[in-house]
mmCIF file of C-alpha atoms and ligand atoms in Angstrom:
data_model
loop_
_atom_site.group_PDB
_atom_site.id
_atom_site.type_symbol
_atom_site.label_atom_id
_atom_site.label_comp_id
_atom_site.label_asym_id
_atom_site.label_seq_id
_atom_site.Cartn_x
_atom_site.Cartn_y
_atom_site.Cartn_z
ATOM 1 C CA UNK A 1 -55.137 -29.764 -58.043
ATOM 2 C CA UNK A 2 -54.666 -32.267 -55.234
ATOM 3 C CA UNK A 3 -51.874 -30.844 -53.041
ATOM 4 C CA UNK A 4 -51.771 -33.452 -50.258
ATOM 5 C CA UNK A 5 -50.879 -37.086 -50.945
ATOM 6 C CA UNK A 6 -51.008 -39.314 -47.847
ATOM 7 C CA UNK A 7 -51.011 -36.172 -45.684
ATOM 8 C CA UNK A 8 -47.891 -34.643 -47.261
ATOM 9 C CA UNK A 9 -47.832 -31.444 -49.317
ATOM 10 C CA UNK A 10 -45.422 -32.569 -52.042
ATOM 11 C CA UNK A 11 -45.269 -29.276 -54.026
ATOM 12 C CA UNK A 12 -44.138 -27.524 -50.806
ATOM 13 C CA UNK A 13 -41.652 -30.281 -49.956
ATOM 14 C CA UNK A 14 -40.127 -30.078 -53.448
ATOM 15 C CA UNK A 15 -40.081 -26.272 -53.579
ATOM 16 C CA UNK A 16 -38.554 -25.695 -50.128
ATOM 17 C CA UNK A 17 -36.038 -28.536 -50.531
ATOM 18 C CA UNK A 18 -34.944 -27.872 -54.108
ATOM 19 C CA UNK A 19 -34.517 -24.080 -53.766
ATOM 20 C CA UNK A 20 -31.596 -24.189 -51.244
ATOM 21 C CA UNK A 21 -29.864 -26.867 -53.362
ATOM 22 C CA UNK A 22 -30.303 -24.812 -56.556
ATOM 23 C CA UNK A 23 -29.008 -21.761 -54.662
ATOM 24 C CA UNK A 24 -25.811 -23.445 -53.399
ATOM 25 C CA UNK A 25 -25.008 -25.134 -56.733
ATOM 26 C CA UNK A 26 -25.701 -22.064 -58.888
ATOM 27 C CA UNK A 27 -23.840 -19.555 -56.686
ATOM 28 C CA UNK A 28 -20.838 -21.926 -56.448
ATOM 29 C CA UNK A 29 -20.824 -22.265 -60.236
ATOM 30 C CA UNK A 30 -21.094 -18.489 -60.742
ATOM 31 C CA UNK A 31 -18.284 -17.768 -58.245
ATOM 32 C CA UNK A 32 -16.066 -20.419 -59.869
ATOM 33 C CA UNK A 33 -16.588 -18.658 -63.208
ATOM 34 C CA UNK A 34 -15.683 -15.150 -62.045
ATOM 35 C CA UNK A 35 -19.167 -13.961 -61.133
ATOM 36 C CA UNK A 36 -21.516 -12.652 -59.953
ATOM 37 C CA UNK A 37 -21.048 -8.923 -60.587
ATOM 38 C CA UNK A 38 -20.582 -6.860 -57.361
ATOM 39 C CA UNK A 39 -23.689 -4.829 -58.227
ATOM 40 C CA UNK A 40 -25.698 -8.063 -58.246
ATOM 41 C CA UNK A 41 -24.757 -8.723 -54.593
ATOM 42 C CA UNK A 42 -25.981 -5.222 -53.657
ATOM 43 C CA UNK A 43 -29.187 -5.836 -55.592
ATOM 44 C CA UNK A 44 -29.658 -9.114 -53.686
ATOM 45 C CA UNK A 45 -29.302 -7.372 -50.296
ATOM 46 C CA UNK A 46 -31.696 -4.563 -51.307
ATOM 47 C CA UNK A 47 -34.261 -7.099 -52.513
ATOM 48 C CA UNK A 48 -33.737 -9.194 -49.372
ATOM 49 C CA UNK A 49 -34.756 -6.220 -47.235
ATOM 50 C CA UNK A 50 -37.576 -5.178 -49.590
ATOM 51 C CA UNK A 51 -39.154 -8.638 -49.580
ATOM 52 C CA UNK A 52 -38.410 -9.166 -45.877
ATOM 53 C CA UNK A 53 -40.022 -5.866 -44.922
ATOM 54 C CA UNK A 54 -42.902 -6.611 -47.291
ATOM 55 C CA UNK A 55 -43.540 -9.599 -45.036
ATOM 56 C CA UNK A 56 -42.891 -8.013 -41.615
ATOM 57 C CA UNK A 57 -44.168 -4.440 -42.099
ATOM 58 C CA UNK A 58 -46.825 -5.442 -44.659
ATOM 59 C CA UNK A 59 -48.087 -9.019 -44.254
ATOM 60 C CA UNK A 60 -47.499 -9.074 -40.501
ATOM 61 C CA UNK A 61 -47.901 -5.706 -38.783
ATOM 62 C CA UNK A 62 -50.260 -4.111 -41.317
ATOM 63 C CA UNK A 63 -52.448 -6.834 -42.830
ATOM 64 C CA UNK A 64 -52.463 -9.383 -39.989
ATOM 65 C CA UNK A 65 -52.585 -7.025 -37.008
ATOM 66 C CA UNK A 66 -53.848 -3.685 -38.346
ATOM 67 C CA UNK A 67 -51.315 -2.016 -36.033
ATOM 68 C CA UNK A 68 -51.324 1.009 -38.367
ATOM 69 C CA UNK A 69 -52.839 2.142 -41.643
ATOM 70 C CA UNK A 70 -51.044 2.833 -44.912
ATOM 71 C CA UNK A 71 -51.735 4.611 -48.193
ATOM 72 C CA UNK A 72 -52.644 2.447 -51.172
ATOM 73 C CA UNK A 73 -49.220 2.906 -52.818
ATOM 74 C CA UNK A 74 -47.485 1.505 -49.717
ATOM 75 C CA UNK A 75 -49.955 -1.394 -49.509
ATOM 76 C CA UNK A 76 -49.328 -2.142 -53.180
ATOM 77 C CA UNK A 77 -45.546 -2.238 -52.656
ATOM 78 C CA UNK A 78 -45.973 -4.488 -49.595
ATOM 79 C CA UNK A 79 -48.149 -6.848 -51.619
ATOM 80 C CA UNK A 80 -45.757 -6.938 -54.572
ATOM 81 C CA UNK A 81 -42.540 -7.356 -52.559
ATOM 82 C CA UNK A 82 -44.099 -9.392 -49.736
ATOM 83 C CA UNK A 83 -45.462 -11.713 -52.429
ATOM 84 C CA UNK A 84 -41.954 -12.017 -53.937
ATOM 85 C CA UNK A 85 -40.858 -13.631 -50.654
ATOM 86 C CA UNK A 86 -42.820 -16.722 -51.869
ATOM 87 C CA UNK A 87 -44.654 -17.261 -48.581
ATOM 88 C CA UNK A 88 -48.177 -17.251 -49.985
ATOM 89 C CA UNK A 89 -50.599 -14.395 -50.580
ATOM 90 C CA UNK A 90 -51.177 -11.756 -47.872
ATOM 91 C CA UNK A 91 -54.718 -13.096 -47.474
ATOM 92 C CA UNK A 92 -53.562 -16.663 -46.773
ATOM 93 C CA UNK A 93 -50.591 -15.539 -44.628
ATOM 94 C CA UNK A 94 -52.707 -13.256 -42.423
ATOM 95 C CA UNK A 95 -55.366 -15.953 -42.012
ATOM 96 C CA UNK A 96 -52.769 -18.447 -40.711
ATOM 97 C CA UNK A 97 -51.120 -15.819 -38.539
ATOM 98 C CA UNK A 98 -54.341 -14.727 -36.872
ATOM 99 C CA UNK A 99 -55.062 -18.397 -36.066
ATOM 100 C CA UNK A 100 -51.533 -18.629 -34.605
ATOM 101 C CA UNK A 101 -52.203 -15.689 -32.253
ATOM 102 C CA UNK A 102 -55.673 -16.863 -31.316
ATOM 103 C CA UNK A 103 -54.754 -20.493 -30.643
ATOM 104 C CA UNK A 104 -51.114 -20.129 -29.657
ATOM 105 C CA UNK A 105 -49.426 -23.320 -28.399
ATOM 106 C CA UNK A 106 -52.568 -25.418 -28.868
ATOM 107 C CA UNK A 107 -53.409 -28.131 -31.396
ATOM 108 C CA UNK A 108 -55.055 -25.492 -33.600
ATOM 109 C CA UNK A 109 -51.919 -23.297 -33.822
ATOM 110 C CA UNK A 110 -50.744 -23.966 -37.419
ATOM 111 C CA UNK A 111 -47.078 -23.520 -36.516
ATOM 112 C CA UNK A 112 -47.180 -24.197 -32.787
ATOM 113 C CA UNK A 113 -43.774 -24.650 -31.158
ATOM 114 C CA UNK A 114 -45.449 -27.299 -28.959
ATOM 115 C CA UNK A 115 -45.069 -29.627 -31.970
ATOM 116 C CA UNK A 116 -41.315 -29.000 -32.104
ATOM 117 C CA UNK A 117 -38.824 -26.489 -33.518
ATOM 118 C CA UNK A 118 -38.736 -28.070 -36.990
ATOM 119 C CA UNK A 119 -42.534 -28.142 -37.265
ATOM 120 C CA UNK A 120 -42.789 -24.447 -36.264
ATOM 121 C CA UNK A 121 -40.000 -23.453 -38.653
ATOM 122 C CA UNK A 122 -40.978 -25.220 -41.882
ATOM 123 C CA UNK A 123 -42.421 -28.675 -41.151
ATOM 124 C CA UNK A 124 -45.958 -27.294 -40.813
ATOM 125 C CA UNK A 125 -45.876 -26.448 -44.536
ATOM 126 C CA UNK A 126 -45.128 -30.075 -45.409
ATOM 127 C CA UNK A 127 -47.924 -31.847 -43.578
ATOM 128 C CA UNK A 128 -51.671 -31.597 -43.360
ATOM 129 C CA UNK A 129 -52.321 -31.752 -39.644
ATOM 130 C CA UNK A 130 -55.498 -29.715 -39.452
ATOM 131 C CA UNK A 131 -58.579 -28.701 -41.377
ATOM 132 C CA UNK A 132 -57.971 -26.107 -44.132
ATOM 133 C CA UNK A 133 -58.909 -22.599 -42.874
ATOM 134 C CA UNK A 134 -62.261 -21.128 -43.958
ATOM 135 C CA UNK A 135 -60.906 -17.537 -44.082
ATOM 136 C CA UNK A 136 -63.620 -16.308 -41.706
ATOM 137 C CA UNK A 137 -61.028 -14.406 -39.690
ATOM 138 C CA UNK A 138 -59.879 -12.118 -42.513
ATOM 139 C CA UNK A 139 -63.176 -10.667 -43.720
ATOM 140 C CA UNK A 140 -61.761 -7.155 -43.146
ATOM 141 C CA UNK A 141 -58.926 -7.869 -45.584
ATOM 142 C CA UNK A 142 -61.382 -9.033 -48.216
ATOM 143 C CA UNK A 143 -62.662 -5.438 -48.307
ATOM 144 C CA UNK A 144 -59.302 -4.331 -49.747
ATOM 145 C CA UNK A 145 -59.324 -4.748 -53.567
ATOM 146 C CA UNK A 146 -55.512 -4.758 -53.649
ATOM 147 C CA UNK A 147 -55.388 -7.716 -51.246
ATOM 148 C CA UNK A 148 -57.990 -9.581 -53.325
ATOM 149 C CA UNK A 149 -56.080 -8.848 -56.533
ATOM 150 C CA UNK A 150 -52.771 -10.052 -55.081
ATOM 151 C CA UNK A 151 -54.453 -13.235 -53.847
ATOM 152 C CA UNK A 152 -55.903 -13.911 -57.284
ATOM 153 C CA UNK A 153 -52.702 -13.320 -59.258
ATOM 154 C CA UNK A 154 -50.283 -14.321 -56.522
ATOM 155 C CA UNK A 155 -48.102 -16.832 -58.451
ATOM 156 C CA UNK A 156 -47.439 -14.767 -61.624
ATOM 157 C CA UNK A 157 -46.829 -11.617 -59.527
ATOM 158 C CA UNK A 158 -44.402 -13.437 -57.213
ATOM 159 C CA UNK A 159 -42.488 -14.875 -60.178
ATOM 160 C CA UNK A 160 -42.404 -11.497 -61.940
ATOM 161 C CA UNK A 161 -41.153 -9.490 -58.940
ATOM 162 C CA UNK A 162 -39.179 -12.265 -57.233
ATOM 163 C CA UNK A 163 -37.307 -13.611 -60.273
ATOM 164 C CA UNK A 164 -38.144 -11.468 -63.330
ATOM 165 C CA UNK A 165 -37.278 -8.112 -61.758
ATOM 166 C CA UNK A 166 -33.779 -9.025 -60.445
ATOM 167 C CA UNK A 167 -32.952 -10.820 -63.695
ATOM 168 C CA UNK A 168 -33.942 -7.766 -65.759
ATOM 169 C CA UNK A 169 -32.140 -5.288 -63.476
ATOM 170 C CA UNK A 170 -28.894 -7.322 -63.358
ATOM 171 C CA UNK A 171 -29.056 -7.657 -67.162
ATOM 172 C CA UNK A 172 -28.382 -3.895 -67.241
ATOM 173 C CA UNK A 173 -24.802 -4.661 -66.141
ATOM 174 C CA UNK A 174 -24.631 -7.888 -68.124
ATOM 175 C CA UNK A 175 -25.312 -10.352 -65.307
ATOM 176 C CA UNK A 176 -28.837 -11.759 -65.854
ATOM 177 C CA UNK A 177 -27.957 -15.236 -64.486
ATOM 178 C CA UNK A 178 -26.439 -13.641 -61.389
ATOM 179 C CA UNK A 179 -29.633 -11.614 -61.020
ATOM 180 C CA UNK A 180 -31.764 -14.751 -61.266
ATOM 181 C CA UNK A 181 -29.751 -17.069 -59.026
ATOM 182 C CA UNK A 182 -28.328 -14.616 -56.464
ATOM 183 C CA UNK A 183 -30.917 -11.807 -56.173
ATOM 184 C CA UNK A 184 -33.761 -14.181 -57.107
ATOM 185 C CA UNK A 185 -33.340 -17.737 -55.804
ATOM 186 C CA UNK A 186 -30.678 -17.251 -53.078
ATOM 187 C CA UNK A 187 -32.326 -14.089 -51.774
ATOM 188 C CA UNK A 188 -35.626 -15.994 -51.573
ATOM 189 C CA UNK A 189 -34.035 -18.882 -49.625
ATOM 190 C CA UNK A 190 -32.451 -16.469 -47.119
ATOM 191 C CA UNK A 191 -35.712 -14.622 -46.756
ATOM 192 C CA UNK A 192 -37.667 -17.853 -46.216
ATOM 193 C CA UNK A 193 -35.545 -18.905 -43.285
ATOM 194 C CA UNK A 194 -35.298 -15.377 -41.835
ATOM 195 C CA UNK A 195 -39.065 -15.055 -41.633
ATOM 196 C CA UNK A 196 -39.605 -18.727 -40.683
ATOM 197 C CA UNK A 197 -37.437 -17.949 -37.632
ATOM 198 C CA UNK A 198 -40.300 -15.761 -36.357
ATOM 199 C CA UNK A 199 -42.311 -18.936 -35.820
ATOM 200 C CA UNK A 200 -39.459 -21.093 -34.556
ATOM 201 C CA UNK A 201 -36.592 -19.098 -32.979
ATOM 202 C CA UNK A 202 -38.855 -16.364 -31.563
ATOM 203 C CA UNK A 203 -40.793 -19.037 -29.650
ATOM 204 C CA UNK A 204 -37.631 -20.835 -28.565
ATOM 205 C CA UNK A 205 -34.807 -18.543 -27.398
ATOM 206 C CA UNK A 206 -34.864 -15.519 -25.104
ATOM 207 C CA UNK A 207 -36.837 -14.460 -22.070
ATOM 208 C CA UNK A 208 -40.429 -13.640 -21.246
ATOM 209 C CA UNK A 209 -40.562 -10.195 -19.618
ATOM 210 C CA UNK A 210 -44.254 -9.463 -20.334
ATOM 211 C CA UNK A 211 -46.083 -12.785 -20.051
ATOM 212 C CA UNK A 212 -45.494 -16.462 -19.359
ATOM 213 C CA UNK A 213 -48.909 -17.437 -20.671
ATOM 214 C CA UNK A 214 -47.472 -18.312 -24.097
ATOM 215 C CA UNK A 215 -44.209 -19.544 -25.592
ATOM 216 C CA UNK A 216 -43.244 -16.284 -27.383
ATOM 217 C CA UNK A 217 -39.893 -14.854 -26.268
ATOM 218 C CA UNK A 218 -37.843 -11.677 -26.511
ATOM 219 C CA UNK A 219 -34.343 -12.087 -27.960
ATOM 220 C CA UNK A 220 -32.040 -9.598 -29.699
ATOM 221 C CA UNK A 221 -30.391 -12.476 -31.595
ATOM 222 C CA UNK A 222 -33.761 -13.529 -33.010
ATOM 223 C CA UNK A 223 -34.508 -9.848 -33.770
ATOM 224 C CA UNK A 224 -31.315 -9.588 -35.843
ATOM 225 C CA UNK A 225 -32.359 -12.367 -38.217
ATOM 226 C CA UNK A 226 -36.058 -11.472 -38.410
ATOM 227 C CA UNK A 227 -36.038 -7.751 -39.302
ATOM 228 C CA UNK A 228 -36.863 -6.853 -35.698
ATOM 229 C CA UNK A 229 -39.587 -9.420 -34.988
ATOM 230 C CA UNK A 230 -37.483 -11.030 -32.236
ATOM 231 C CA UNK A 231 -39.169 -9.093 -29.439
ATOM 232 C CA UNK A 232 -41.909 -11.619 -29.781
ATOM 233 C CA UNK A 233 -42.997 -11.887 -26.142
ATOM 234 C CA UNK A 234 -43.916 -8.208 -26.281
ATOM 235 C CA UNK A 235 -45.567 -8.755 -29.668
ATOM 236 C CA UNK A 236 -47.824 -11.588 -28.499
ATOM 237 C CA UNK A 237 -48.822 -9.563 -25.441
ATOM 238 C CA UNK A 238 -49.437 -6.316 -27.349
ATOM 239 C CA UNK A 239 -50.080 -7.534 -30.903
ATOM 240 C CA UNK A 240 -51.884 -4.312 -31.848
ATOM 241 C CA UNK A 241 -48.692 -2.258 -31.225
ATOM 242 C CA UNK A 242 -46.826 -1.395 -34.464
ATOM 243 C CA UNK A 243 -43.519 -1.824 -32.612
ATOM 244 C CA UNK A 244 -41.871 -5.045 -31.486
ATOM 245 C CA UNK A 245 -38.724 -3.534 -29.985
ATOM 246 C CA UNK A 246 -40.015 -0.681 -27.843
ATOM 247 C CA UNK A 247 -36.638 0.711 -26.733
ATOM 248 C CA UNK A 248 -34.768 3.008 -29.137
ATOM 249 C CA UNK A 249 -31.676 0.750 -29.086
ATOM 250 C CA UNK A 250 -33.567 -2.464 -29.866
ATOM 251 C CA UNK A 251 -33.029 -3.709 -33.413
ATOM 252 C CA UNK A 252 -36.397 -3.249 -35.099
ATOM 253 C CA UNK A 253 -35.911 -2.009 -38.700
ATOM 254 C CA UNK A 254 -39.571 -2.807 -39.422
ATOM 255 C CA UNK A 255 -40.638 -0.234 -36.804
ATOM 256 C CA UNK A 256 -38.149 2.296 -38.205
ATOM 257 C CA UNK A 257 -39.573 1.828 -41.702
ATOM 258 C CA UNK A 258 -43.112 2.428 -40.401
ATOM 259 C CA UNK A 259 -41.888 5.559 -38.557
ATOM 260 C CA UNK A 260 -40.248 6.914 -41.735
ATOM 261 C CA UNK A 261 -43.438 6.216 -43.703
ATOM 262 C CA UNK A 262 -45.458 8.095 -41.104
ATOM 263 C CA UNK A 263 -43.127 11.129 -41.270
ATOM 264 C CA UNK A 264 -43.941 11.281 -44.995
ATOM 265 C CA UNK A 265 -47.669 10.808 -44.216
ATOM 266 C CA UNK A 266 -47.663 7.467 -46.038
ATOM 267 C CA UNK A 267 -48.573 5.585 -42.848
ATOM 268 C CA UNK A 268 -50.951 6.802 -40.168
ATOM 269 C CA UNK A 269 -52.882 5.788 -37.049
ATOM 270 C CA UNK A 270 -49.829 4.009 -35.630
ATOM 271 C CA UNK A 271 -51.074 2.121 -32.576
ATOM 272 C CA UNK A 272 -49.102 1.768 -29.362
ATOM 273 C CA UNK A 273 -49.789 0.038 -26.075
ATOM 274 C CA UNK A 274 -49.947 2.524 -23.204
ATOM 275 C CA UNK A 275 -46.776 2.783 -21.134
ATOM 276 C CA UNK A 276 -48.857 2.054 -18.026
ATOM 277 C CA UNK A 277 -50.038 -1.276 -19.491
ATOM 278 C CA UNK A 278 -46.517 -2.226 -20.543
ATOM 279 C CA UNK A 279 -45.164 -1.440 -17.058
ATOM 280 C CA UNK A 280 -48.015 -3.362 -15.404
ATOM 281 C CA UNK A 281 -47.270 -6.479 -17.497
ATOM 282 C CA UNK A 282 -43.580 -6.239 -16.705
ATOM 283 C CA UNK A 283 -44.138 -5.809 -12.949
ATOM 284 C CA UNK A 284 -46.561 -8.738 -12.922
ATOM 285 C CA UNK A 285 -43.879 -10.986 -14.412
ATOM 286 C CA UNK A 286 -41.192 -9.627 -12.050
ATOM 287 C CA UNK A 287 -43.447 -10.378 -9.110
ATOM 288 C CA UNK A 288 -44.224 -13.910 -10.330
ATOM 289 C CA UNK A 289 -40.522 -14.705 -10.612
ATOM 290 C CA UNK A 290 -39.773 -13.210 -7.175
ATOM 291 C CA UNK A 291 -42.596 -15.179 -5.554
ATOM 292 C CA UNK A 292 -41.336 -18.342 -7.273
ATOM 293 C CA UNK A 293 -37.920 -17.862 -5.656
ATOM 294 C CA UNK A 294 -39.528 -17.716 -2.212
ATOM 295 C CA UNK A 295 -40.799 -21.300 -2.348
ATOM 296 C CA UNK A 296 -38.331 -22.610 0.253
ATOM 297 C CA UNK A 297 -39.013 -19.834 2.794
ATOM 298 C CA UNK A 298 -41.406 -20.094 5.725
ATOM 299 C CA UNK A 299 -45.018 -19.078 5.210
ATOM 300 C CA UNK A 300 -44.646 -15.924 7.336
ATOM 301 C CA UNK A 301 -41.637 -14.750 5.240
ATOM 302 C CA UNK A 302 -43.513 -15.454 2.027
ATOM 303 C CA UNK A 303 -46.544 -13.564 3.299
ATOM 304 C CA UNK A 304 -44.507 -10.551 4.469
ATOM 305 C CA UNK A 305 -42.466 -10.365 1.233
ATOM 306 C CA UNK A 306 -45.612 -10.660 -0.821
ATOM 307 C CA UNK A 307 -47.110 -7.733 1.062
ATOM 308 C CA UNK A 308 -43.992 -5.599 0.516
ATOM 309 C CA UNK A 309 -44.006 -6.509 -3.194
ATOM 310 C CA UNK A 310 -47.650 -5.500 -3.568
ATOM 311 C CA UNK A 311 -47.109 -2.181 -1.738
ATOM 312 C CA UNK A 312 -43.985 -1.295 -3.751
ATOM 313 C CA UNK A 313 -45.664 -2.271 -7.009
ATOM 314 C CA UNK A 314 -48.672 -0.061 -6.248
ATOM 315 C CA UNK A 315 -46.357 2.850 -5.374
ATOM 316 C CA UNK A 316 -44.445 2.312 -8.619
ATOM 317 C CA UNK A 317 -47.556 2.283 -10.766
ATOM 318 C CA UNK A 318 -49.025 5.345 -9.045
ATOM 319 C CA UNK A 319 -45.771 7.312 -9.372
ATOM 320 C CA UNK A 320 -45.471 6.285 -12.998
ATOM 321 C CA UNK A 321 -49.023 7.435 -13.773
ATOM 322 C CA UNK A 322 -48.241 10.790 -12.095
ATOM 323 C CA UNK A 323 -45.001 11.055 -14.060
ATOM 324 C CA UNK A 324 -46.826 10.503 -17.345
ATOM 325 C CA UNK A 325 -49.423 13.133 -16.407
ATOM 326 C CA UNK A 326 -46.723 15.664 -15.483
ATOM 327 C CA UNK A 327 -44.863 14.999 -18.752
ATOM 328 C CA UNK A 328 -48.028 15.826 -20.710
ATOM 329 C CA UNK A 329 -48.637 18.999 -18.689
ATOM 330 C CA UNK A 330 -45.020 20.128 -19.105
ATOM 331 C CA UNK A 331 -45.147 19.584 -22.896
ATOM 332 C CA UNK A 332 -48.436 21.491 -23.085
ATOM 333 C CA UNK A 333 -47.047 24.536 -21.236
ATOM 334 C CA UNK A 334 -43.838 24.423 -23.278
ATOM 335 C CA UNK A 335 -45.806 24.419 -26.555
ATOM 336 C CA UNK A 336 -47.988 27.309 -25.378
ATOM 337 C CA UNK A 337 -44.876 29.236 -24.365
ATOM 338 C CA UNK A 338 -43.460 28.936 -27.881
ATOM 339 C CA UNK A 339 -46.416 30.962 -29.197
ATOM 340 C CA UNK A 340 -46.829 33.590 -26.510
ATOM 341 C CA UNK A 341 -44.280 34.129 -23.805
ATOM 342 C CA UNK A 342 -45.246 35.834 -20.553
ATOM 343 C CA UNK A 343 -43.285 36.065 -17.324
ATOM 344 C CA UNK A 344 -45.896 34.070 -15.400
ATOM 345 C CA UNK A 345 -45.828 31.372 -18.065
ATOM 346 C CA UNK A 346 -42.051 31.107 -17.708
ATOM 347 C CA UNK A 347 -42.526 30.666 -13.964
ATOM 348 C CA UNK A 348 -45.169 27.967 -14.487
ATOM 349 C CA UNK A 349 -42.871 26.125 -16.889
ATOM 350 C CA UNK A 350 -40.015 26.159 -14.382
ATOM 351 C CA UNK A 351 -42.358 24.898 -11.651
ATOM 352 C CA UNK A 352 -43.566 22.090 -13.918
ATOM 353 C CA UNK A 353 -39.989 21.165 -14.804
ATOM 354 C CA UNK A 354 -39.023 20.891 -11.121
ATOM 355 C CA UNK A 355 -42.152 18.901 -10.300
ATOM 356 C CA UNK A 356 -41.370 16.533 -13.171
ATOM 357 C CA UNK A 357 -37.782 16.167 -12.010
ATOM 358 C CA UNK A 358 -38.923 15.300 -8.468
ATOM 359 C CA UNK A 359 -41.429 12.729 -9.747
ATOM 360 C CA UNK A 360 -38.725 11.155 -11.931
ATOM 361 C CA UNK A 361 -36.343 10.910 -8.959
ATOM 362 C CA UNK A 362 -39.091 9.370 -6.850
ATOM 363 C CA UNK A 363 -39.904 6.828 -9.563
ATOM 364 C CA UNK A 364 -36.222 5.883 -9.989
ATOM 365 C CA UNK A 365 -35.883 5.433 -6.229
ATOM 366 C CA UNK A 366 -38.907 3.118 -5.984
ATOM 367 C CA UNK A 367 -37.770 1.233 -9.095
ATOM 368 C CA UNK A 368 -34.333 0.650 -7.496
ATOM 369 C CA UNK A 369 -36.097 -0.704 -4.415
ATOM 370 C CA UNK A 370 -38.243 -2.944 -6.631
ATOM 371 C CA UNK A 371 -35.195 -4.293 -8.477
ATOM 372 C CA UNK A 372 -33.603 -5.112 -5.136
ATOM 373 C CA UNK A 373 -36.764 -6.846 -3.961
ATOM 374 C CA UNK A 374 -37.198 -9.026 -7.033
ATOM 375 C CA UNK A 375 -33.553 -10.010 -7.238
ATOM 376 C CA UNK A 376 -33.404 -11.028 -3.595
ATOM 377 C CA UNK A 377 -36.694 -10.976 -1.689
ATOM 378 C CA UNK A 378 -34.829 -11.965 1.482
ATOM 379 C CA UNK A 379 -33.338 -8.450 1.465
ATOM 380 C CA UNK A 380 -36.695 -7.042 2.492
ATOM 381 C CA UNK A 381 -35.947 -5.080 5.647
ATOM 382 C CA UNK A 382 -36.816 -6.907 8.851
ATOM 383 C CA UNK A 383 -37.127 -10.376 7.337
ATOM 384 C CA UNK A 384 -35.359 -13.145 9.240
HETATM 385 ZN ZN1 ZN B 1 -45.654 -16.047 -32.667
HETATM 386 ZN ZN1 ZN B 2 -48.123 -11.440 -35.002
#
């Protein structure tokens, strides 16, 4: 079937324009007539997360980036619920996404923010502005029979899980129309725009702590609406890492789901960037910003500050590497002590603990100095 007429993808335009209208009209009508049932709202939220996570944990972090591995039952659920988000098959989605990472912010980026917020969000689905992909970049996914099967039967599966399932479940409490329009259509519309925000909002708001070589940004607001994908600057820099929010307090439910799956041995080989690499990227960006602020200083001040920055940065990285090594050694002795305790082992453990404590204090001290340097390079001792 011919999808593009005069460069426009009319089935997409109709589908993505009509669904929000149907959602608003139907939910208004249901509310005006005493519905939907409260259980239907809960079902809608549960399905919103299931389909959203199918996209972020499945389509994105598993199939597109191979940032971990998962048992076949988990992959099947991702494919069924990710498909019910109505964003294409995992095969097609991953192909586009890998092109996005490879050609970010260039003419070949399918949803490049360089063509505007609207284009990155949804407009790219409406127009034909590049050659159709040849799927060369997803040969690994073609080895997975489940991925091939989902690609082949994508439309009926999406309709069955996305609309049929909520309608049937809500019929159990006598609210099939609520199930269809609220947990089916409205849930799908919300999910569309939540995940579309990964391509638009995550390249638009926030800061760039790890790299300024691409438009991806870190923002907790974007993370809230994208199931944790808002730490996108980190993601584009370390795309093989299964986490997007690396701090425990950062909102990243997708990472938490993958962690829970790994506790139950349903996910394995979770990949993480080394802490040394993450720190190095962060310090590089700090230094760039600090050097940028020195533009109006004399050449001798710039030179001296630059030297101090380089020295402090080297000290920081060396201390951090030592700290990581000591942490490993301490954990090793502690584990050994749990099995067989001897007096000398107790002494070694105490020595390791003190050594670790000293290294941590040293690191904190140099980090405080670094923070002072990058926030105001003119504070470097001895500078005019
Ligand atoms: Zn991106
Ligand atoms: Zn990605």
